[in-house]
Amino acid sequence: MTAFSLEPAQLAWCAELRTLAAERLRPLAEKGEPGHVNRALVAELGRLGLLGRLFTSGALDLCLMRESLAHGCTEAETALALQGLGAHPVHAHGTEPQRARWLPQVADGTAVAAFALSEPGAGSDAAALALRADRDGPDRWRLTGEKCWISNAPEADFYTVFARTAPDAGARGVTAFLLPADRPGLTGTGLDMLSPHPIGSLDFDAVPVTADDVLGELDRGFRVAMGTLNLFRPSVGAFAVGMARAALDATLAHTAGRDAFGGKLKDLQAVSHQVAEMALRTEAARLMVYAAATAYDEGAPDVPQRSAMAKLLATETAQYVVDTAVQLHGARALRRGHLLEHLYREVRAPRVYEGASEVQRGIIAKELYAELYAHQEAR
């Protein structure tokens, strides 16, 4: 894919989002209770029209939103992303009644969505999930089992839940359900995580669902999950790029102003070279994220590979950049409340969720060999 740059209108929009994040969203984020859904923040995202754009924008616009918000307020970025992740299956695969019931409330920030795929024994291996959907009559099932590491659980208003409707069928026996949070038999518990986002486990005790709750086709829910992840994986990379850029900007300001060894910290070659490396990797990751998002918007055949590459490079890059920024700032960056202390906790999880780095490498290799074999067969 050829190199490209953003249009002036896109650059202006990103600047506006960074300002909104810093001036209007960060104060709301700071008032939130750690480990719980910040409904005031979600509602403000709705009032600003950002949640509605989740259903009208392409992958590149999603990346621009996530990168720009992450630069000024990671909590706002995450709240927006979780609304999109939980509601996208409804937008893309839901029936008209399902869409009419939930999407307007997601868009205005009055309903909180969640994407319930991971389980204690099936995190990265989504095809191995064990939540059972046992038949309970024609077009009726009972969900029994557990989900874990679910963002916005147990406080979401509805969940996109993936359950096994065909035993021993692997990825071919999974169905996606739209599950309102008030269904009998559904309970949950919050988890205390390194970064204090709302994350929890869900317990399903014969929770009733019907054909009206199915998203997409019966036994074809794996496609719903993977289609959603292919869209959101590049934007996870965009989130990482936003954090990396925030860490780089803080480092530029710090090293330019800090006196050390008879000059400014930036005058030390060891420091300036590290800053240059941070900038180099951040820009490379940004370009790969934009390329992957553009490929998705154009319907390119190599989206899974590009999405995996973008998420892998960007999240690993952000880890490096934030860690280096902490090193160059010294002990002040480790003090509770410092921007880099915050980013240091935030930056670790994206290397794990929506497919760990090792999973992304597996996807990339699988796609490369599939391409090789296809070329060999075409000869």
Short mmCIF file of C-alpha atoms in Angstrom, two decimals:
data_model
loop_
_atom_site.label_atom_id
_atom_site.label_comp_id
_atom_site.label_asym_id
_atom_site.label_seq_id
_atom_site.Cartn_x
_atom_site.Cartn_y
_atom_site.Cartn_z
CA MET A 1 0.00 0.00 0.00
CA THR A 2 1.35 3.39 -0.95
CA ALA A 3 2.33 5.97 1.63
CA PHE A 4 -0.26 8.58 2.48
CA SER A 5 -0.92 11.55 4.73
CA LEU A 6 -4.02 12.82 6.44
CA GLU A 7 -6.17 15.53 4.92
CA PRO A 8 -6.17 19.00 6.55
CA ALA A 9 -9.73 18.43 7.80
CA GLN A 10 -8.66 15.18 9.47
CA LEU A 11 -5.69 16.87 11.13
CA ALA A 12 -7.92 19.67 12.40
CA TRP A 13 -10.41 17.14 13.76
CA CYS A 14 -7.65 15.29 15.60
CA ALA A 15 -6.45 18.54 17.15
CA GLU A 16 -10.00 19.33 18.25
CA LEU A 17 -10.34 15.89 19.82
CA ARG A 18 -7.07 16.27 21.73
CA THR A 19 -8.34 19.57 23.12
CA LEU A 20 -11.72 18.07 24.06
CA ALA A 21 -9.97 15.17 25.76
CA ALA A 22 -7.76 17.42 27.85
CA GLU A 23 -10.27 20.15 28.71
CA ARG A 24 -13.70 18.48 28.89
CA LEU A 25 -13.19 14.75 29.28
CA ARG A 26 -10.20 14.48 31.61
CA PRO A 27 -11.95 16.38 34.44
CA LEU A 28 -14.86 13.93 34.23
CA ALA A 29 -12.46 11.00 34.17
CA GLU A 30 -10.72 12.25 37.30
CA LYS A 31 -14.06 12.25 39.14
CA GLY A 32 -14.76 8.61 38.28
CA GLU A 33 -14.51 5.77 40.75
CA PRO A 34 -11.66 3.37 39.92
CA GLY A 35 -12.87 -0.01 38.74
CA HIS A 36 -16.37 1.19 37.87
CA VAL A 37 -18.09 2.45 34.74
CA ASN A 38 -17.90 6.24 34.59
CA ARG A 39 -21.40 6.93 33.27
CA ALA A 40 -20.93 10.69 33.34
CA LEU A 41 -17.93 10.31 31.04
CA VAL A 42 -19.83 7.96 28.73
CA ALA A 43 -22.75 10.39 28.61
CA GLU A 44 -20.44 13.27 27.69
CA LEU A 45 -18.95 11.21 24.86
CA GLY A 46 -22.52 10.80 23.66
CA ARG A 47 -23.31 14.50 23.93
CA LEU A 48 -20.20 15.31 21.91
CA GLY A 49 -21.42 13.01 19.13
CA LEU A 50 -18.41 10.72 19.36
CA LEU A 51 -20.31 7.56 20.26
CA GLY A 52 -22.68 8.01 17.34
CA ARG A 53 -19.68 8.18 15.01
CA LEU A 54 -18.81 4.62 15.98
CA PHE A 55 -21.62 3.50 13.66
CA THR A 56 -21.00 5.91 10.79
CA SER A 57 -17.20 6.02 10.57
CA GLY A 58 -14.75 3.69 8.93
CA ALA A 59 -11.75 2.04 10.54
CA LEU A 60 -9.45 5.00 9.86
CA ASP A 61 -11.79 7.46 11.57
CA LEU A 62 -12.04 5.08 14.51
CA CYS A 63 -8.25 5.05 14.74
CA LEU A 64 -8.07 8.83 14.61
CA MET A 65 -10.62 9.12 17.41
CA ARG A 66 -8.87 6.60 19.63
CA GLU A 67 -5.38 8.01 19.05
CA SER A 68 -6.47 11.60 19.66
CA LEU A 69 -8.50 10.86 22.78
CA ALA A 70 -5.74 8.66 24.20
CA HIS A 71 -3.27 11.55 23.94
CA GLY A 72 -5.31 13.63 26.38
CA CYS A 73 -7.47 11.20 28.35
CA THR A 74 -6.98 7.45 28.22
CA GLU A 75 -10.15 6.85 30.24
CA ALA A 76 -12.26 8.64 27.62
CA GLU A 77 -10.58 6.65 24.85
CA THR A 78 -11.27 3.39 26.62
CA ALA A 79 -14.88 4.28 27.37
CA LEU A 80 -15.48 5.06 23.70
CA ALA A 81 -13.71 1.92 22.51
CA LEU A 82 -15.65 -0.35 24.84
CA GLN A 83 -18.95 1.09 23.63
CA GLY A 84 -17.87 0.32 20.09
CA LEU A 85 -16.55 -3.14 20.83
CA GLY A 86 -19.69 -4.22 22.67
CA ALA A 87 -22.16 -2.67 20.24
CA HIS A 88 -20.49 -3.29 16.88
CA PRO A 89 -21.86 -6.85 16.62
CA VAL A 90 -25.35 -5.41 17.11
CA HIS A 91 -24.70 -2.75 14.48
CA ALA A 92 -23.23 -5.21 11.98
CA HIS A 93 -25.31 -8.35 12.62
CA GLY A 94 -28.33 -7.36 14.67
CA THR A 95 -31.95 -7.51 13.59
CA GLU A 96 -33.90 -4.29 13.19
CA PRO A 97 -35.58 -4.71 16.60
CA GLN A 98 -32.20 -5.34 18.25
CA ARG A 99 -30.64 -2.32 16.58
CA ALA A 100 -33.58 -0.05 17.38
CA ARG A 101 -33.58 -1.15 21.02
CA TRP A 102 -29.93 -0.60 21.82
CA LEU A 103 -27.94 1.44 19.30
CA PRO A 104 -29.60 4.82 19.95
CA GLN A 105 -28.91 4.42 23.67
CA VAL A 106 -25.29 3.44 23.01
CA ALA A 107 -24.90 6.47 20.75
CA ASP A 108 -26.25 8.94 23.31
CA GLY A 109 -24.33 7.36 26.18
CA THR A 110 -27.29 6.14 28.22
CA ALA A 111 -26.64 2.41 27.71
CA VAL A 112 -23.28 0.74 28.42
CA ALA A 113 -22.22 -2.13 26.16
CA ALA A 114 -19.78 -5.00 26.70
CA PHE A 115 -18.10 -7.66 24.54
CA ALA A 116 -18.13 -10.98 26.40
CA LEU A 117 -15.79 -13.40 24.65
CA SER A 118 -12.94 -14.35 27.01
CA GLU A 119 -13.20 -17.14 29.57
CA PRO A 120 -10.90 -18.47 32.30
CA GLY A 121 -9.79 -21.29 29.99
CA ALA A 122 -10.29 -19.58 26.63
CA GLY A 123 -8.75 -16.15 26.50
CA SER A 124 -6.67 -15.88 23.36
CA ASP A 125 -7.98 -19.22 22.07
CA ALA A 126 -11.48 -17.96 21.33
CA ALA A 127 -12.46 -21.12 19.46
CA ALA A 128 -12.04 -23.12 22.69
CA LEU A 129 -14.72 -21.27 24.65
CA ALA A 130 -16.85 -23.44 26.91
CA LEU A 131 -19.88 -21.34 27.89
CA ARG A 132 -22.70 -23.75 27.07
CA ALA A 133 -25.92 -22.89 25.29
CA ASP A 134 -28.09 -25.93 26.06
CA ARG A 135 -31.31 -26.44 24.12
CA ASP A 136 -34.43 -25.62 26.10
CA GLY A 137 -37.05 -26.17 23.43
CA PRO A 138 -37.46 -24.86 19.87
CA ASP A 139 -35.41 -21.70 19.39
CA ARG A 140 -34.57 -21.48 23.10
CA TRP A 141 -31.37 -22.10 25.05
CA ARG A 142 -29.97 -21.83 28.58
CA LEU A 143 -26.48 -20.35 29.03
CA THR A 144 -24.34 -22.01 31.68
CA GLY A 145 -20.73 -21.21 32.49
CA GLU A 146 -18.44 -18.26 33.06
CA LYS A 147 -16.86 -15.33 31.28
CA CYS A 148 -13.81 -13.51 32.62
CA TRP A 149 -11.78 -10.35 31.92
CA ILE A 150 -14.86 -8.67 30.46
CA SER A 151 -14.56 -4.89 30.23
CA ASN A 152 -17.55 -2.98 31.69
CA ALA A 153 -18.69 -6.13 33.52
CA PRO A 154 -20.63 -6.49 35.69
CA GLU A 155 -22.06 -2.97 35.22
CA ALA A 156 -22.96 -3.01 31.50
CA ASP A 157 -26.59 -2.75 30.39
CA PHE A 158 -26.18 -5.44 27.73
CA TYR A 159 -23.56 -7.92 26.58
CA THR A 160 -22.58 -9.44 23.27
CA VAL A 161 -22.06 -12.99 24.52
CA PHE A 162 -20.45 -15.86 22.63
CA ALA A 163 -21.59 -19.34 23.65
CA ARG A 164 -21.18 -22.89 22.38
CA THR A 165 -24.33 -24.15 20.66
CA ALA A 166 -22.66 -27.16 19.03
CA PRO A 167 -20.42 -29.28 21.29
CA ASP A 168 -17.05 -30.43 19.93
CA ALA A 169 -17.41 -28.28 16.82
CA GLY A 170 -14.64 -25.78 17.57
CA ALA A 171 -15.12 -22.39 15.95
CA ARG A 172 -18.03 -23.73 13.89
CA GLY A 173 -20.24 -24.31 16.91
CA VAL A 174 -20.28 -20.85 18.49
CA THR A 175 -23.26 -18.48 18.46
CA ALA A 176 -23.37 -14.79 19.36
CA PHE A 177 -26.24 -13.59 21.57
CA LEU A 178 -27.38 -10.12 22.57
CA LEU A 179 -28.01 -10.44 26.29
CA PRO A 180 -29.62 -7.70 28.40
CA ALA A 181 -28.01 -7.47 31.82
CA ASP A 182 -31.27 -8.05 33.69
CA ARG A 183 -31.77 -11.62 32.48
CA PRO A 184 -32.39 -14.05 35.38
CA GLY A 185 -29.39 -16.17 36.30
CA LEU A 186 -26.79 -13.62 35.18
CA THR A 187 -24.50 -12.30 37.92
CA GLY A 188 -21.05 -10.78 37.97
CA THR A 189 -18.11 -9.65 40.07
CA GLY A 190 -15.64 -6.83 39.52
CA LEU A 191 -11.92 -7.57 39.29
CA ASP A 192 -9.16 -5.43 40.81
CA MET A 193 -6.73 -4.89 37.93
CA LEU A 194 -3.39 -3.11 37.47
CA SER A 195 -5.10 -0.31 35.57
CA PRO A 196 -8.35 0.55 37.35
CA HIS A 197 -10.79 0.07 34.49
CA PRO A 198 -14.20 -1.58 34.94
CA ILE A 199 -13.40 -5.25 34.30
CA GLY A 200 -15.13 -8.25 35.77
CA SER A 201 -16.29 -11.83 35.51
CA LEU A 202 -19.79 -13.03 34.61
CA ASP A 203 -21.54 -16.14 35.89
CA PHE A 204 -24.32 -17.75 33.85
CA ASP A 205 -26.70 -19.99 35.77
CA ALA A 206 -29.08 -21.31 33.12
CA VAL A 207 -29.64 -17.83 31.69
CA PRO A 208 -32.50 -17.97 29.17
CA VAL A 209 -32.01 -16.79 25.57
CA THR A 210 -34.12 -17.24 22.46
CA ALA A 211 -33.77 -16.97 18.70
CA ASP A 212 -34.67 -13.27 19.04
CA ASP A 213 -31.39 -12.78 20.93
CA VAL A 214 -29.15 -14.34 18.24
CA LEU A 215 -26.73 -12.01 16.48
CA GLY A 216 -26.06 -13.18 12.95
CA GLU A 217 -26.46 -16.89 12.19
CA LEU A 218 -26.72 -19.85 14.53
CA ASP A 219 -23.35 -21.61 14.99
CA ARG A 220 -21.62 -18.80 13.06
CA GLY A 221 -20.82 -16.52 15.96
CA PHE A 222 -17.09 -16.94 15.52
CA ARG A 223 -17.38 -14.84 12.36
CA VAL A 224 -19.11 -12.14 14.39
CA ALA A 225 -16.26 -12.16 16.92
CA MET A 226 -13.44 -12.18 14.38
CA GLY A 227 -15.07 -9.53 12.21
CA THR A 228 -15.35 -7.26 15.23
CA LEU A 229 -11.75 -7.89 16.27
CA ASN A 230 -10.42 -7.28 12.75
CA LEU A 231 -12.04 -3.84 12.86
CA PHE A 232 -10.90 -2.97 16.37
CA ARG A 233 -7.38 -4.40 16.36
CA PRO A 234 -5.86 -1.55 14.32
CA SER A 235 -7.59 0.94 16.61
CA VAL A 236 -6.07 -0.78 19.66
CA GLY A 237 -2.83 0.12 17.92
CA ALA A 238 -4.10 3.68 17.56
CA PHE A 239 -4.77 3.80 21.30
CA ALA A 240 -1.19 2.69 21.85
CA VAL A 241 0.15 5.30 19.42
CA GLY A 242 -1.77 8.00 21.31
CA MET A 243 -0.18 6.94 24.58
CA ALA A 244 3.27 6.75 22.96
CA ARG A 245 2.88 10.25 21.56
CA ALA A 246 1.81 11.61 24.95
CA ALA A 247 4.89 10.01 26.54
CA LEU A 248 7.13 11.39 23.78
CA ASP A 249 5.72 14.91 24.14
CA ALA A 250 6.27 14.81 27.89
CA THR A 251 9.84 13.61 27.34
CA LEU A 252 10.63 16.34 24.83
CA ALA A 253 9.45 19.00 27.28
CA HIS A 254 11.30 17.42 30.21
CA THR A 255 14.64 16.88 28.47
CA ALA A 256 14.57 20.36 26.91
CA GLY A 257 14.01 22.02 30.29
CA ARG A 258 15.95 19.86 32.73
CA ASP A 259 19.42 21.05 33.73
CA ALA A 260 21.97 18.25 33.98
CA PHE A 261 25.78 18.03 33.86
CA GLY A 262 26.29 21.68 32.91
CA GLY A 263 23.66 21.83 30.19
CA LYS A 264 20.21 20.62 29.28
CA LEU A 265 19.38 16.93 29.44
CA LYS A 266 18.66 16.93 25.71
CA ASP A 267 22.28 17.90 25.00
CA LEU A 268 23.50 14.51 26.15
CA GLN A 269 23.87 12.33 23.06
CA ALA A 270 22.68 9.24 24.92
CA VAL A 271 19.44 11.07 25.76
CA SER A 272 18.85 12.68 22.36
CA HIS A 273 19.37 9.37 20.59
CA GLN A 274 16.82 7.69 22.85
CA VAL A 275 14.32 10.45 22.13
CA ALA A 276 14.94 10.05 18.41
CA GLU A 277 14.33 6.31 18.70
CA MET A 278 11.08 6.93 20.57
CA ALA A 279 9.89 9.26 17.80
CA LEU A 280 10.99 6.88 15.04
CA ARG A 281 9.13 3.90 16.47
CA THR A 282 6.01 5.92 17.26
CA GLU A 283 5.76 7.24 13.71
CA ALA A 284 6.37 3.80 12.20
CA ALA A 285 3.62 2.34 14.36
CA ARG A 286 1.23 5.16 13.42
CA LEU A 287 1.77 4.59 9.70
CA MET A 288 1.18 0.86 10.04
CA VAL A 289 -2.02 1.49 12.01
CA TYR A 290 -3.29 3.91 9.35
CA ALA A 291 -2.39 1.47 6.58
CA ALA A 292 -4.26 -1.37 8.28
CA ALA A 293 -7.30 0.80 8.88
CA THR A 294 -7.30 1.99 5.27
CA ALA A 295 -7.04 -1.61 4.07
CA TYR A 296 -10.10 -2.46 6.17
CA ASP A 297 -12.05 0.48 4.76
CA GLU A 298 -11.13 -0.55 1.21
CA GLY A 299 -12.12 -4.19 1.75
CA ALA A 300 -8.61 -5.48 1.07
CA PRO A 301 -8.10 -9.26 1.32
CA ASP A 302 -5.16 -9.03 3.73
CA VAL A 303 -7.02 -7.26 6.56
CA PRO A 304 -6.41 -10.00 9.19
CA GLN A 305 -2.66 -9.88 8.60
CA ARG A 306 -2.49 -6.08 8.50
CA SER A 307 -4.66 -5.75 11.60
CA ALA A 308 -2.47 -8.17 13.51
CA MET A 309 0.71 -6.40 12.38
CA ALA A 310 -0.66 -3.01 13.36
CA LYS A 311 -1.77 -4.09 16.83
CA LEU A 312 1.45 -5.98 17.47
CA LEU A 313 3.85 -3.24 16.39
CA ALA A 314 1.94 -0.38 17.98
CA THR A 315 1.36 -1.98 21.37
CA GLU A 316 4.94 -3.25 21.66
CA THR A 317 6.18 0.18 20.55
CA ALA A 318 4.08 2.01 23.13
CA GLN A 319 5.47 -0.24 25.86
CA TYR A 320 9.00 0.67 24.78
CA VAL A 321 8.29 4.40 24.45
CA VAL A 322 6.53 4.75 27.80
CA ASP A 323 9.21 2.72 29.58
CA THR A 324 11.96 4.84 28.02
CA ALA A 325 10.09 8.02 28.97
CA VAL A 326 9.95 6.86 32.58
CA GLN A 327 13.68 6.16 32.53
CA LEU A 328 14.49 9.61 31.17
CA HIS A 329 12.23 11.34 33.69
CA GLY A 330 13.66 9.45 36.63
CA ALA A 331 11.94 8.97 39.98
CA ARG A 332 9.42 11.78 39.43
CA ALA A 333 7.70 9.62 36.78
CA LEU A 334 7.02 6.91 39.36
CA ARG A 335 5.13 9.20 41.69
CA ARG A 336 1.40 8.47 41.93
CA GLY A 337 -0.51 10.93 39.76
CA HIS A 338 2.28 11.66 37.29
CA LEU A 339 1.28 11.30 33.63
CA LEU A 340 3.90 8.63 33.03
CA GLU A 341 2.96 6.67 36.14
CA HIS A 342 -0.56 6.61 34.70
CA LEU A 343 0.61 5.62 31.21
CA TYR A 344 2.94 2.97 32.62
CA ARG A 345 -0.06 1.16 34.10
CA GLU A 346 -2.27 1.79 31.06
CA VAL A 347 0.16 0.64 28.41
CA ARG A 348 0.60 -2.94 29.57
CA ALA A 349 -2.87 -4.36 28.97
CA PRO A 350 -3.16 -3.70 25.20
CA ARG A 351 -0.37 -6.22 24.60
CA VAL A 352 -2.71 -8.84 26.07
CA TYR A 353 -6.34 -8.03 25.23
CA GLU A 354 -8.05 -8.58 21.87
CA GLY A 355 -5.37 -11.13 21.09
CA ALA A 356 -2.02 -11.18 22.89
CA SER A 357 1.17 -10.30 21.03
CA GLU A 358 1.96 -13.99 20.63
CA VAL A 359 -1.44 -14.56 19.02
CA GLN A 360 -0.83 -11.70 16.59
CA ARG A 361 2.47 -13.27 15.55
CA GLY A 362 0.63 -16.54 14.98
CA ILE A 363 -1.97 -14.82 12.79
CA ILE A 364 0.73 -13.09 10.77
CA ALA A 365 2.63 -16.33 10.18
CA LYS A 366 -0.55 -18.22 9.27
CA GLU A 367 -1.52 -15.59 6.71
CA LEU A 368 1.98 -15.52 5.23
CA TYR A 369 2.05 -19.28 4.70
CA ALA A 370 -1.49 -19.31 3.34
CA GLU A 371 -0.40 -16.73 0.79
CA LEU A 372 2.65 -18.83 -0.10
CA TYR A 373 0.58 -21.97 -0.63
CA ALA A 374 -1.98 -20.07 -2.69
CA HIS A 375 0.76 -18.84 -5.01
CA GLN A 376 2.18 -22.33 -5.34
CA GLU A 377 -1.22 -23.79 -6.25
CA ALA A 378 -1.81 -21.04 -8.81
CA ARG A 379 1.34 -21.96 -10.76
#
